[in-house]
Structure formats: structure tokens, C-alpha cells
XYZ file of N, CA, C and O in Angstrom:
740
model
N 4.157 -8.039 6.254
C 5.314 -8.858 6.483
C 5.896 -9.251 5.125
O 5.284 -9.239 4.056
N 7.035 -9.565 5.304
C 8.311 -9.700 3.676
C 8.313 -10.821 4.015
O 8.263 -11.083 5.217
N 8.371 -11.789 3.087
C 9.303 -13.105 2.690
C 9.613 -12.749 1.287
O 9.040 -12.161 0.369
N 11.188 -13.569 1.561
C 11.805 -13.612 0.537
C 12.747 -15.000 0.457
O 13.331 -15.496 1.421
N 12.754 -15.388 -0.590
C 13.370 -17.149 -0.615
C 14.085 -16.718 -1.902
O 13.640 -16.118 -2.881
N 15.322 -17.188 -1.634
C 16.298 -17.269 -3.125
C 16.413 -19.026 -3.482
O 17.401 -19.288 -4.168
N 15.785 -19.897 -3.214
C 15.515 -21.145 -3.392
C 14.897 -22.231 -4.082
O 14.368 -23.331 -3.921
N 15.379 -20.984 -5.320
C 14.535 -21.308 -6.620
C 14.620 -23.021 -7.070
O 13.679 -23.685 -7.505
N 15.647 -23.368 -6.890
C 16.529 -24.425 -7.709
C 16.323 -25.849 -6.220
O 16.942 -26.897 -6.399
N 15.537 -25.716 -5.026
C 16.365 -26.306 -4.070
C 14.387 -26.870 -3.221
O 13.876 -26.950 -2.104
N 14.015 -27.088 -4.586
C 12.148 -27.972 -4.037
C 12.245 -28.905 -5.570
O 12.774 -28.861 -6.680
N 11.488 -29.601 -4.876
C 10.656 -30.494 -5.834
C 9.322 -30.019 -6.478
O 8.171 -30.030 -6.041
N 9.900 -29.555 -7.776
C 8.479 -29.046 -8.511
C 7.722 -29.664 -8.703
O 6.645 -29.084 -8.564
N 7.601 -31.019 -9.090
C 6.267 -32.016 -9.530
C 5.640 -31.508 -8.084
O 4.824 -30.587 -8.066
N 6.061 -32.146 -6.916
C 5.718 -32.415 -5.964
C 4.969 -30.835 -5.155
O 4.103 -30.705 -4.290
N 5.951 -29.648 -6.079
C 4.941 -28.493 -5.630
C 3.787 -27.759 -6.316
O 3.198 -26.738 -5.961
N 3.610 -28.555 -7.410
C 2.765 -28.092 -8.459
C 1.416 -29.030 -8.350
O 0.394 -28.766 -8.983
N 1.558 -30.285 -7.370
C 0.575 -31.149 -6.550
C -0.020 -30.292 -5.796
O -1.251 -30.323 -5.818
N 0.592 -29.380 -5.001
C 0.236 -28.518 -3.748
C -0.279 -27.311 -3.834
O -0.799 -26.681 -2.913
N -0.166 -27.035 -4.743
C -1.079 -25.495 -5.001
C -2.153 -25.222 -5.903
O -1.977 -25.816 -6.966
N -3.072 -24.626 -5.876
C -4.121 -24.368 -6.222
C -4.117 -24.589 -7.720
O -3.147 -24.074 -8.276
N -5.003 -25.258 -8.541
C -5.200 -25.751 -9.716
C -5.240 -24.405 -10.739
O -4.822 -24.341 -11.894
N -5.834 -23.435 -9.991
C -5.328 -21.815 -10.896
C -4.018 -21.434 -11.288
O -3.528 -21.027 -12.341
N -3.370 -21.798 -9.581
C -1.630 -21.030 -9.572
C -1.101 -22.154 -10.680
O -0.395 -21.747 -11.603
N -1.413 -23.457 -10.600
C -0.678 -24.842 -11.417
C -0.895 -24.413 -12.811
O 0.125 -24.445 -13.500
N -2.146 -23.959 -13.487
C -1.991 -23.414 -14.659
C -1.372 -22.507 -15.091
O -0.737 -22.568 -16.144
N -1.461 -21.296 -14.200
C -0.634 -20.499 -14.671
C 1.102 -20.761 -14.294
O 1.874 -20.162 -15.043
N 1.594 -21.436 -13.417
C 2.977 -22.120 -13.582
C 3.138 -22.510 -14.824
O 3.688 -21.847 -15.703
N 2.724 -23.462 -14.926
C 2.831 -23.921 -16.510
C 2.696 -23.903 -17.822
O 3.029 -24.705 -18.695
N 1.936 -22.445 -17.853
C 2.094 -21.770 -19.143
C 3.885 -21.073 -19.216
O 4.425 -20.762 -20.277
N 4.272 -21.003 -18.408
C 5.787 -20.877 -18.331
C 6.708 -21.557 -19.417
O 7.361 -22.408 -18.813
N 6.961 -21.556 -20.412
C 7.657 -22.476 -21.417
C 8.670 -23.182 -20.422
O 8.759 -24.405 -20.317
N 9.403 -22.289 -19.721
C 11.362 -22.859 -19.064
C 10.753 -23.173 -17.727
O 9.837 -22.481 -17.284
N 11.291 -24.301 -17.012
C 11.101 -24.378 -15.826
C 11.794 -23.418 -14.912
O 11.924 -23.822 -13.757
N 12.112 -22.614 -15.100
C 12.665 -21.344 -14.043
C 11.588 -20.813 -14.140
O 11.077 -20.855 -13.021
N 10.768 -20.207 -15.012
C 9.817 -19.813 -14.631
C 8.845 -20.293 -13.710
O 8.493 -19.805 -12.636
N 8.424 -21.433 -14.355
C 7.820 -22.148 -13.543
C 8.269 -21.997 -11.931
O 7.723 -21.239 -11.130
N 9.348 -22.865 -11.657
C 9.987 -22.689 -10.414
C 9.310 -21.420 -9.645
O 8.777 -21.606 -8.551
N 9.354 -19.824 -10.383
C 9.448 -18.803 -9.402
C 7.685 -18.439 -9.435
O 7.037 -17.640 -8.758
N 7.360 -19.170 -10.268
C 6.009 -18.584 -10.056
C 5.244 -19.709 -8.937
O 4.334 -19.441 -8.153
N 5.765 -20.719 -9.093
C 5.495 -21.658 -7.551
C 5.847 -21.373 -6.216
O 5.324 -21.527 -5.113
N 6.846 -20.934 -6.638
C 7.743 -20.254 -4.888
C 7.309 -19.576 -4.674
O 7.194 -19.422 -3.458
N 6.503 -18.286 -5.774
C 5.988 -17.206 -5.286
C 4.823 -17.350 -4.586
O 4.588 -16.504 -3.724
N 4.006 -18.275 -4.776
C 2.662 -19.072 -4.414
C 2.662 -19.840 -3.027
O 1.648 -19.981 -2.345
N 3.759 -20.259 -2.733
C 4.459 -20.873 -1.667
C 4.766 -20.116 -0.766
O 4.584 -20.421 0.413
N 5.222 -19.134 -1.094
C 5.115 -18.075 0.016
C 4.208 -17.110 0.290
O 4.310 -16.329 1.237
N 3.273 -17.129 -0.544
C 2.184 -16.425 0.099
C 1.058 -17.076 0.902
O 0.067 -16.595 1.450
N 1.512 -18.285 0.801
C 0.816 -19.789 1.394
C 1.010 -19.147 2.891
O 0.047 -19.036 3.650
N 2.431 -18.706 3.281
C 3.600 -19.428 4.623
C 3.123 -18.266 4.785
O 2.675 -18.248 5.932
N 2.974 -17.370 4.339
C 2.598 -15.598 4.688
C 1.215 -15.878 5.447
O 1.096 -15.788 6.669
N 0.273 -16.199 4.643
C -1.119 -16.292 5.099
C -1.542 -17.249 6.090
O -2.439 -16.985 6.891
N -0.835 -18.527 6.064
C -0.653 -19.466 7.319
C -0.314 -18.596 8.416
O -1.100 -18.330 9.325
N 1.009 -18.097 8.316
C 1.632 -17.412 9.510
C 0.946 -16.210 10.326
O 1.004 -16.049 11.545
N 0.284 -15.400 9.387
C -0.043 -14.270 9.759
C -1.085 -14.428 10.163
O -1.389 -14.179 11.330
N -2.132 -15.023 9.018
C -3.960 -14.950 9.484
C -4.524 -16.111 9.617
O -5.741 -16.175 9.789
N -3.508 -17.567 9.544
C -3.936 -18.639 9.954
C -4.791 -19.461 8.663
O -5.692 -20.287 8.808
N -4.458 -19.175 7.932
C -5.294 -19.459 6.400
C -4.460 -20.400 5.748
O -3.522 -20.059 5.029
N -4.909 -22.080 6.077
C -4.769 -23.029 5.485
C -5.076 -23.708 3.865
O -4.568 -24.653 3.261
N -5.871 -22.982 3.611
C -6.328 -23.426 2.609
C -6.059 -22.913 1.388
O -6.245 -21.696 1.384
N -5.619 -23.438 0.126
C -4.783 -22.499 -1.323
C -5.945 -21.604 -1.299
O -7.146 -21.727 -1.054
N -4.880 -20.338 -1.761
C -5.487 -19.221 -1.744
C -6.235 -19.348 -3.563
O -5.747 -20.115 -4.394
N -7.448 -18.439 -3.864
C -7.489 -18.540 -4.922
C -8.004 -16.788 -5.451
O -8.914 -16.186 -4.880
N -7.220 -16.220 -6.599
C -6.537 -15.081 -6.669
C -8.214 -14.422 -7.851
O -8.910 -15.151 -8.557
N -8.304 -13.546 -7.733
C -9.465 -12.466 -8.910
C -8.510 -11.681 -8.989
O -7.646 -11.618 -8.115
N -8.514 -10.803 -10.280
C -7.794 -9.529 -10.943
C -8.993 -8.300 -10.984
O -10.217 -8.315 -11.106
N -7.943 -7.213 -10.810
C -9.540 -6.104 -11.315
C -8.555 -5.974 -12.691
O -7.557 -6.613 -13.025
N -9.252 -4.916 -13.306
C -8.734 -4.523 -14.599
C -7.668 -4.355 -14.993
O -7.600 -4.482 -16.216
N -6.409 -4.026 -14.325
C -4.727 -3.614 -14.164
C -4.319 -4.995 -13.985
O -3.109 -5.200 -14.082
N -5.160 -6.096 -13.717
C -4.436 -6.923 -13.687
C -3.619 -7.290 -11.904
O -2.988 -8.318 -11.658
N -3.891 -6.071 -10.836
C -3.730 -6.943 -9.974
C -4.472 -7.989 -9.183
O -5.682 -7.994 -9.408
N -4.076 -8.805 -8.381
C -4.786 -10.046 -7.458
C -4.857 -9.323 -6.440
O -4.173 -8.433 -5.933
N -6.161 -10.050 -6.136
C -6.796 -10.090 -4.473
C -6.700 -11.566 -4.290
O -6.485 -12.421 -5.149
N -6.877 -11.690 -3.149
C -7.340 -13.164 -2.654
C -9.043 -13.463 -2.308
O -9.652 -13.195 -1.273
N -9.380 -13.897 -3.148
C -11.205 -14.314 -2.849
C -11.629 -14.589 -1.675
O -11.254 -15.592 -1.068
N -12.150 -14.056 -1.383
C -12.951 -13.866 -0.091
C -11.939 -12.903 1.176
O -12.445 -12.647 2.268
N -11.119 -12.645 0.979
C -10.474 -12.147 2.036
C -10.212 -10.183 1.646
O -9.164 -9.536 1.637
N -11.311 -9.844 1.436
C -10.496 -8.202 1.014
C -10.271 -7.394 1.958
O -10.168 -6.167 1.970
N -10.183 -8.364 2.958
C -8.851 -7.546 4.214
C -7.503 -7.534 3.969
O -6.810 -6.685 4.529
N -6.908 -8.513 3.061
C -6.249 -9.252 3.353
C -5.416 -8.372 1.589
O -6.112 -8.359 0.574
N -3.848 -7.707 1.562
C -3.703 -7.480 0.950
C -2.171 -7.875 0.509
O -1.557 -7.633 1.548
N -1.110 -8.392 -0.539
C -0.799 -8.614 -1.230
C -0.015 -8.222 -2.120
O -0.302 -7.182 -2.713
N 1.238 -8.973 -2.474
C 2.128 -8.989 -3.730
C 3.503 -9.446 -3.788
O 4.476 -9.419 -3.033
N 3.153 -10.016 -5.338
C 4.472 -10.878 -5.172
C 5.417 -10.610 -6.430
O 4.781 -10.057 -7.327
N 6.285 -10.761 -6.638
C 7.548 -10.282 -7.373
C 8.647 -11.652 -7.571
O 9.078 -12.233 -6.575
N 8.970 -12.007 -8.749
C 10.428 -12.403 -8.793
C 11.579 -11.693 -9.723
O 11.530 -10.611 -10.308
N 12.596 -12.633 -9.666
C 13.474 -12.184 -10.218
C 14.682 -13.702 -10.599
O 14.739 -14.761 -9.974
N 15.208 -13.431 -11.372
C 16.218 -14.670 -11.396
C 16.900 -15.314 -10.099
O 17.007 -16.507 -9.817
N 17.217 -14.481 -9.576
C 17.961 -14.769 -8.282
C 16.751 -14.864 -7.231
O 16.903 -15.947 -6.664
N 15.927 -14.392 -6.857
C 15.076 -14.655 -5.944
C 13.506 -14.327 -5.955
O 13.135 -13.863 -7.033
N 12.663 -14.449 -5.136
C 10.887 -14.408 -4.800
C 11.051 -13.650 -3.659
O 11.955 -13.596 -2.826
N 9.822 -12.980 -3.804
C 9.302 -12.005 -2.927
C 7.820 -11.577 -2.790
O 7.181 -11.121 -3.738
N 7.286 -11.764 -1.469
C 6.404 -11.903 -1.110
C 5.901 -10.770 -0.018
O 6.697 -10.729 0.919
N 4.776 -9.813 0.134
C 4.459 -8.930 0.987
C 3.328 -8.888 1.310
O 2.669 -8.255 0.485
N 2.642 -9.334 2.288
C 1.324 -9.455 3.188
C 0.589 -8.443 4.067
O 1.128 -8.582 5.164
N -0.374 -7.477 4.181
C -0.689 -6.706 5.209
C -1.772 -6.356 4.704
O -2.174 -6.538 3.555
N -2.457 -5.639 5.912
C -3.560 -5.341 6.118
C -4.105 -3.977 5.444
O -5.087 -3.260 5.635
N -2.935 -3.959 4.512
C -3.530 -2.073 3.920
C -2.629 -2.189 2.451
O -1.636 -2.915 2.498
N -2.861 -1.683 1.500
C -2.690 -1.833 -0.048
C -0.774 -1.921 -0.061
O -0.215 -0.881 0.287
N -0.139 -2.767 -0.336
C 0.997 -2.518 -0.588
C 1.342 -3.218 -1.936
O 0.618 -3.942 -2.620
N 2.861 -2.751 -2.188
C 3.428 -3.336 -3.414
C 4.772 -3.649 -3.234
O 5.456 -3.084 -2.381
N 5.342 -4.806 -4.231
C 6.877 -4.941 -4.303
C 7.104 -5.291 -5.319
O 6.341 -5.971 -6.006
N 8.445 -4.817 -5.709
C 9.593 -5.463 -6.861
C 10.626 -6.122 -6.129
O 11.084 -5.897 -5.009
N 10.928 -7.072 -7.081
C 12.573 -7.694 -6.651
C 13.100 -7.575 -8.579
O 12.583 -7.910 -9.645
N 14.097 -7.056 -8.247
C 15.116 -6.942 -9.284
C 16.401 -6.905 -8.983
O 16.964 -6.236 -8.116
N 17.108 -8.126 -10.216
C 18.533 -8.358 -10.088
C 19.466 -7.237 -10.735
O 19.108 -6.549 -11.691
N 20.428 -7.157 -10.243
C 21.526 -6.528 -10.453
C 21.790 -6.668 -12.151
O 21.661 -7.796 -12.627
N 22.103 -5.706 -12.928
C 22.364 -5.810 -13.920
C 23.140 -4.765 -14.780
O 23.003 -3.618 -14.355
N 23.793 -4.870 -15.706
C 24.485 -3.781 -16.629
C 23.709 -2.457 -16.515
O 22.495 -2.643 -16.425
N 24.016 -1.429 -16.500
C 24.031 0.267 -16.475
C 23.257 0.183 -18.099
O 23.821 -0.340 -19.060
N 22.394 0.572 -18.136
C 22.480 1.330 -19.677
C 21.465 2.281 -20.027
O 20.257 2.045 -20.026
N 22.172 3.682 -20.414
C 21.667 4.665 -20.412
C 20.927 5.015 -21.145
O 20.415 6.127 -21.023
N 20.560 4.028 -22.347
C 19.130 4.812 -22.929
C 18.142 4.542 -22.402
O 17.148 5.199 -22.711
N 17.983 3.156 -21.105
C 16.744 2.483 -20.640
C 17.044 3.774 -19.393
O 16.011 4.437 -19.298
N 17.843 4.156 -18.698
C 17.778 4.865 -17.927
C 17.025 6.656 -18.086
O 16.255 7.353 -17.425
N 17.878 6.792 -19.477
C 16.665 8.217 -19.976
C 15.031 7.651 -20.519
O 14.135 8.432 -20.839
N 14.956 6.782 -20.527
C 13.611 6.539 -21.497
C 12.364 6.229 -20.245
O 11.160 6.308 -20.486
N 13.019 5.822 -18.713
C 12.260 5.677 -18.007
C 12.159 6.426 -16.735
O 11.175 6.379 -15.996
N 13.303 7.169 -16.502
C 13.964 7.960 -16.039
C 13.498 9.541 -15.533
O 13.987 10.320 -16.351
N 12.901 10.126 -14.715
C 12.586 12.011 -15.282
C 14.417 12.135 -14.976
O 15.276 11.355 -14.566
N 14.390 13.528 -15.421
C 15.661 14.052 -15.155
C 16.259 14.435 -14.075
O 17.484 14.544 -14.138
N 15.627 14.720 -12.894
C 16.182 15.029 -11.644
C 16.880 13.353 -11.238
O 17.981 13.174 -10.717
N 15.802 12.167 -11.681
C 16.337 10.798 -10.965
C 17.695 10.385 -12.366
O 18.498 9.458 -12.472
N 17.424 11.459 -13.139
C 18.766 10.810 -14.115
C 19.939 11.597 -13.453
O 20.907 10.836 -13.437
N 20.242 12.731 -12.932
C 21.012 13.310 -12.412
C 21.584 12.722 -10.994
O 22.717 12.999 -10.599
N 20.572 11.782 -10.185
C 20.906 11.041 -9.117
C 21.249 9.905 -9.374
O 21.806 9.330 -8.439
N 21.069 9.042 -10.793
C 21.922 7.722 -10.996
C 23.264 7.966 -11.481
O 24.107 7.113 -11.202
N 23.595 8.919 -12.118
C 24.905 9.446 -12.879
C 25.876 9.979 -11.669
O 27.062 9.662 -11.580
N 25.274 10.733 -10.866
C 26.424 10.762 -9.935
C 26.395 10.086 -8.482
O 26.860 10.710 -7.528
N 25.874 8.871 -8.326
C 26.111 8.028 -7.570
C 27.413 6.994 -7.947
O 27.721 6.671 -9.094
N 28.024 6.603 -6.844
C 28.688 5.972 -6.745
C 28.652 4.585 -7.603
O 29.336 4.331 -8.594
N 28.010 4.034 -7.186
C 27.359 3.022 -8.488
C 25.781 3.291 -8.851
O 24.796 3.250 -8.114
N 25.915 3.630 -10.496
C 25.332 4.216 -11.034
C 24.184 2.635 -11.305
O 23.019 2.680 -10.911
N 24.568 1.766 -11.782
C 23.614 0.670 -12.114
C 22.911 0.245 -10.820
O 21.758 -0.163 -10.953
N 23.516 0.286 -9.397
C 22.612 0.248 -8.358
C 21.544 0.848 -8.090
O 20.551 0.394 -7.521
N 21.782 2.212 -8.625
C 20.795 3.150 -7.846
C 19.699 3.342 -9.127
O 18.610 3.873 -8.909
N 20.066 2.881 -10.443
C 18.634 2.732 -11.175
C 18.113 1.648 -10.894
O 16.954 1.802 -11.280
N 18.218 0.367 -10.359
C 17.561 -0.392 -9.753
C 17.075 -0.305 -8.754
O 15.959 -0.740 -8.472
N 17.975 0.393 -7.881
C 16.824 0.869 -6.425
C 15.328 2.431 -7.004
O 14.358 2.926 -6.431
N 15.905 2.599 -8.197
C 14.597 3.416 -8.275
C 13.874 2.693 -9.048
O 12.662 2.769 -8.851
N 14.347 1.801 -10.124
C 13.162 0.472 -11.134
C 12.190 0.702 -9.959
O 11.299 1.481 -9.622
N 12.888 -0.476 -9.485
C 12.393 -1.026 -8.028
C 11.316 -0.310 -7.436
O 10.196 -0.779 -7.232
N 11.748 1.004 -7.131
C 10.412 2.090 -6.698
C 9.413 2.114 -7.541
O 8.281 1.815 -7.162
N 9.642 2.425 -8.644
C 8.613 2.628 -9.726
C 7.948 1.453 -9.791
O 6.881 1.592 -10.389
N 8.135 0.439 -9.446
C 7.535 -1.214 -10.154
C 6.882 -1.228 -8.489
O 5.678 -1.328 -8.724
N 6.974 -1.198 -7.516
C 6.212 -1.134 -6.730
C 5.604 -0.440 -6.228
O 5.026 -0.787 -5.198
N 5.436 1.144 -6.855
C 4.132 2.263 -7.161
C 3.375 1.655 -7.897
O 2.219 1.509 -7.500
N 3.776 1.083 -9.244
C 2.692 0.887 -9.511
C 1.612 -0.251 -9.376
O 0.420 -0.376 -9.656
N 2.488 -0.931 -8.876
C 1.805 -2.427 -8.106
C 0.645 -2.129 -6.990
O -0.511 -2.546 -6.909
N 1.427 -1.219 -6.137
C 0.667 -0.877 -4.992
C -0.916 0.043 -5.433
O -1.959 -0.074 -4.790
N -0.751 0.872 -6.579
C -1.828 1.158 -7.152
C -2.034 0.490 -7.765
O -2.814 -0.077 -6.999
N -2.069 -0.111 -8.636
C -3.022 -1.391 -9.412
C -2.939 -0.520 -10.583
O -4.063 -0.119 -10.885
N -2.058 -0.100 -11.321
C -2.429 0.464 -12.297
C -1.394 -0.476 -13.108
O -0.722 -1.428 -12.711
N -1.540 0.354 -14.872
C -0.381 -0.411 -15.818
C 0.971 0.531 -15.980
O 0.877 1.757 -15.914
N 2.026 -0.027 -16.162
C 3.444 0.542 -16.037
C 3.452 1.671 -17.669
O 4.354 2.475 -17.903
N 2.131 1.420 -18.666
C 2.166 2.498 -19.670
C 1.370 4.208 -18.972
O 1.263 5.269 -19.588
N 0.937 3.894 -17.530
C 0.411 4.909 -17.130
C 1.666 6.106 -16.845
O 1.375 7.068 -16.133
N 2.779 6.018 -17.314
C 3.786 7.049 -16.773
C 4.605 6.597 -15.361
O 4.457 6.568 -14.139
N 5.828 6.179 -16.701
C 6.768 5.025 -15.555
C 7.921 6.713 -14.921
O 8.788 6.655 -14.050
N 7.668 7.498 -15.404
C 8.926 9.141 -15.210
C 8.419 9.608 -13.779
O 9.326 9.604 -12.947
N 7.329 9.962 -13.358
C 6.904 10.309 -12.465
C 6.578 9.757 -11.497
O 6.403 10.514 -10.543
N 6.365 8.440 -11.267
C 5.347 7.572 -10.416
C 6.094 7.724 -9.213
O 5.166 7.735 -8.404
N 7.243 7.862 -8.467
C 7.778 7.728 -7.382
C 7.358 9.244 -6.713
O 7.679 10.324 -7.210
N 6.697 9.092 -5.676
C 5.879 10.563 -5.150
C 6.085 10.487 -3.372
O 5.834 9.357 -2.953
N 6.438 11.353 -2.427
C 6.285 11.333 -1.275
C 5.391 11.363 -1.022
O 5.392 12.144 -0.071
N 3.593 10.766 -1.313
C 2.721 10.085 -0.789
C 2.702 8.671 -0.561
O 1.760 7.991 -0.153
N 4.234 8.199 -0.977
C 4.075 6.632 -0.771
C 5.297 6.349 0.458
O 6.045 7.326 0.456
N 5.609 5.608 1.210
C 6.710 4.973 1.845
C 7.059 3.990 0.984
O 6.289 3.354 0.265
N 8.604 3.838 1.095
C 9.148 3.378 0.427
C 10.264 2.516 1.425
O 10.972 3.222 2.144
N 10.444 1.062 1.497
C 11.517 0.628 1.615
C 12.369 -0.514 1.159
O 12.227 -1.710 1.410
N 13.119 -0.022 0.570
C 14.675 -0.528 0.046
C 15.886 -1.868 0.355
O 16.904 -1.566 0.978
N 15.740 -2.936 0.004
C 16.536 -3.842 0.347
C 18.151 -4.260 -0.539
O 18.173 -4.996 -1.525
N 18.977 -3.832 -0.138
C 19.804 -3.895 -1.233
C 20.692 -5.103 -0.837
O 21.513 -4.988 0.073
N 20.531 -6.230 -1.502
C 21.127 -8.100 -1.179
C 22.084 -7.751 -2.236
O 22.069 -6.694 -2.866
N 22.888 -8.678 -2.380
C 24.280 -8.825 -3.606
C 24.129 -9.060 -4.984
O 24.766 -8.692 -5.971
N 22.992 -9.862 -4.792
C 22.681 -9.992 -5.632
C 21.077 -9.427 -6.645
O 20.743 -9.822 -7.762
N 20.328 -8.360 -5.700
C 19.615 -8.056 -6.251
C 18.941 -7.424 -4.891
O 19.150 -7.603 -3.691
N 17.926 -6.498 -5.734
C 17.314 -5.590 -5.045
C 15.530 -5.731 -4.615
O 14.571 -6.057 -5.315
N 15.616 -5.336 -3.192
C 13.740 -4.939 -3.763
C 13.348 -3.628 -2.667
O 13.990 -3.151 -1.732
N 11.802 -3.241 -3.323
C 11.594 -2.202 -2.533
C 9.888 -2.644 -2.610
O 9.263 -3.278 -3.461
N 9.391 -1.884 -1.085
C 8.097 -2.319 -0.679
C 7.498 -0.357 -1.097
O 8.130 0.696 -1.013
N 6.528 -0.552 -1.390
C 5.754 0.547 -1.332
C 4.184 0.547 -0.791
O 3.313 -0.250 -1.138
N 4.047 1.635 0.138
C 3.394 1.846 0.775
C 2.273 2.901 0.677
O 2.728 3.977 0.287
N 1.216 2.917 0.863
C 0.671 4.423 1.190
C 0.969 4.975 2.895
O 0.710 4.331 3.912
N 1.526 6.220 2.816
C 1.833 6.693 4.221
C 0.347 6.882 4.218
O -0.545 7.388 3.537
N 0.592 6.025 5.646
C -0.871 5.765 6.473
C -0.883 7.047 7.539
O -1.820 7.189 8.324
């Protein structure tokens, strides 16, 4: 299941940084700017409303990394995970089998970040799309949630990572994008 909250600006942070787990509160607050802060609480907040909703799990979740750096939730390794922000909004994805997400905002075209991360068949499909800065964000987007969904690091080969062994789906808001990745089950 997706949640997504663009409601960065519209809680009481003292009052949500009371409420979540003394792990997530540290790492909020190594955040220098409170926007950060903000999205790394919301993001926490909704995986709260995710895990309430879905598996009935009241209690702050508290997160282990393997080596790549992604989270599990302790004690639950049924229970799988990931969360994403972006300036404009949080994003949150819950289920029972390995998934991943990005949320990324809309932003300027620019073509050396597009060749440098880019293979060439997906540079030939952002150039002649209609809007060209959309559709490298709907593939960022892919790539950032391949590699989420594997647990690996984004220096493992950001050119290739988008593969028809994964499902992929695509949200395109006005202000920004995200995509869930999957292993086809």
C-alpha cells in the first residue's frame, strides 16, 4: 500500500518529534533546516498509519540497516518497506514482499546529468519525448527505486538498473513524481 502526504508545512513538529521513536527523533534532527526535519518525521508518520492500518502495529516502529544501508523494521521481517521524500512531498510503501520507492520533484532538464546517468537507448527516449525533463524523472524515479528495492548503493551502476524483472509503477502529480518498484512476483 502507497501513502503519500504533501503536508510538509501543515503539523506541529515539537509535538511530532514527542511521538516517534527516540531513533527516528535523532535522526530528524541531525537535519540542520527544519524542512528536513519536517520530511523525515512525516516520513515516519506514515509508516506509523501504514503499519497501524495494514498489520495493526501500534507501537513506534524501530528500524536495523544491513550493509546498503536499507531498513527493516525489528522484529517484523515479514513486514517490508520504504520511504522517500522530496520538497514537495513523502512517500511511503508497505507490503508483504521486497519493494521500493522514489518521490522526485519536477525540475530543470539538464543534459549532462541526463548522459552521465542515463544508457543511451533511455537518452534517446528523454530527447524525443514530449517533455523531455518529465520523462528523466519518471526514469530517476525508476532507477532510485531499483535500487532501493534491492538494497544496494546507487555507485553500483545507476545506466542499467531499470530491467523487466522488476514492475514498475509510475505516478505523475504536478508537482512531482514517484515510482514503486517491484519484483514481478
Amino acid at each position: 500500500m502507497v501513502y503519500i502526504s504533501e503536508d510538509i508545512w501543515n503539523f506541529d513538529l515539537a509535538s511530532a518529534l514527542n511521538d516517534i521513536s527516540a531513533q527516528r527523533r535523532e535522526q530528524a534532527l541531525k537535519f540542520k533546516h527544519e524542512q528536513g526535519q519536517r520530511l523525515c518525521v512525516l516520513a515516519y508518520q506514515l509508516l506509523k498509519q501504514a503499519l497501524r492500518e495494514e498489520y495493526g502495529i501500534t507501537d513506534n516502529p524501530l528500524f536495523e540497516y544491513n550493509e546498503a544501508g536499507k531498513p527493516s523494521i525489528v522484529g517484523h521481517p515479514e513486514i517490508f518497506f520504504n520511504l522517500s521524500h522530496c520538497k514537495e512531498a513523502v512517500a511511503c510503501v508497505v507490503s508483504d514482499h521486497p519493494v521500493g520507492i522514489d518521490v522526485e520533484s519536477h525540475r530543470e532538464y539538464r543534459d549532462s546529468l541526463v548522459r552521465y546517468c542515463m544508457n543511451d537507448d533511455e537518452v534517446v527516449l528523454i530527447e524525443s519525448a514530449e517533455h523531455p525533463a518529465e520523462e528523466f524523472i519518471r526514469l530517476w524515479t525508476m532507477k532510485e527505486a531499483t535500487i532501493k528495492l534491492i538494497g544496494t548503493t546507487i555507485s553500483s551502476g545507476m545506466k542499467d538498473i531499470i530491467s523487466p524483472k522488476y514492475k514498475y509503477t509510475t505516478v505523475i502529480r504536478q508537482r512531482y513524481i514517484y515510482t514503486i518498484a517491484e519484483f514481478i512476483l
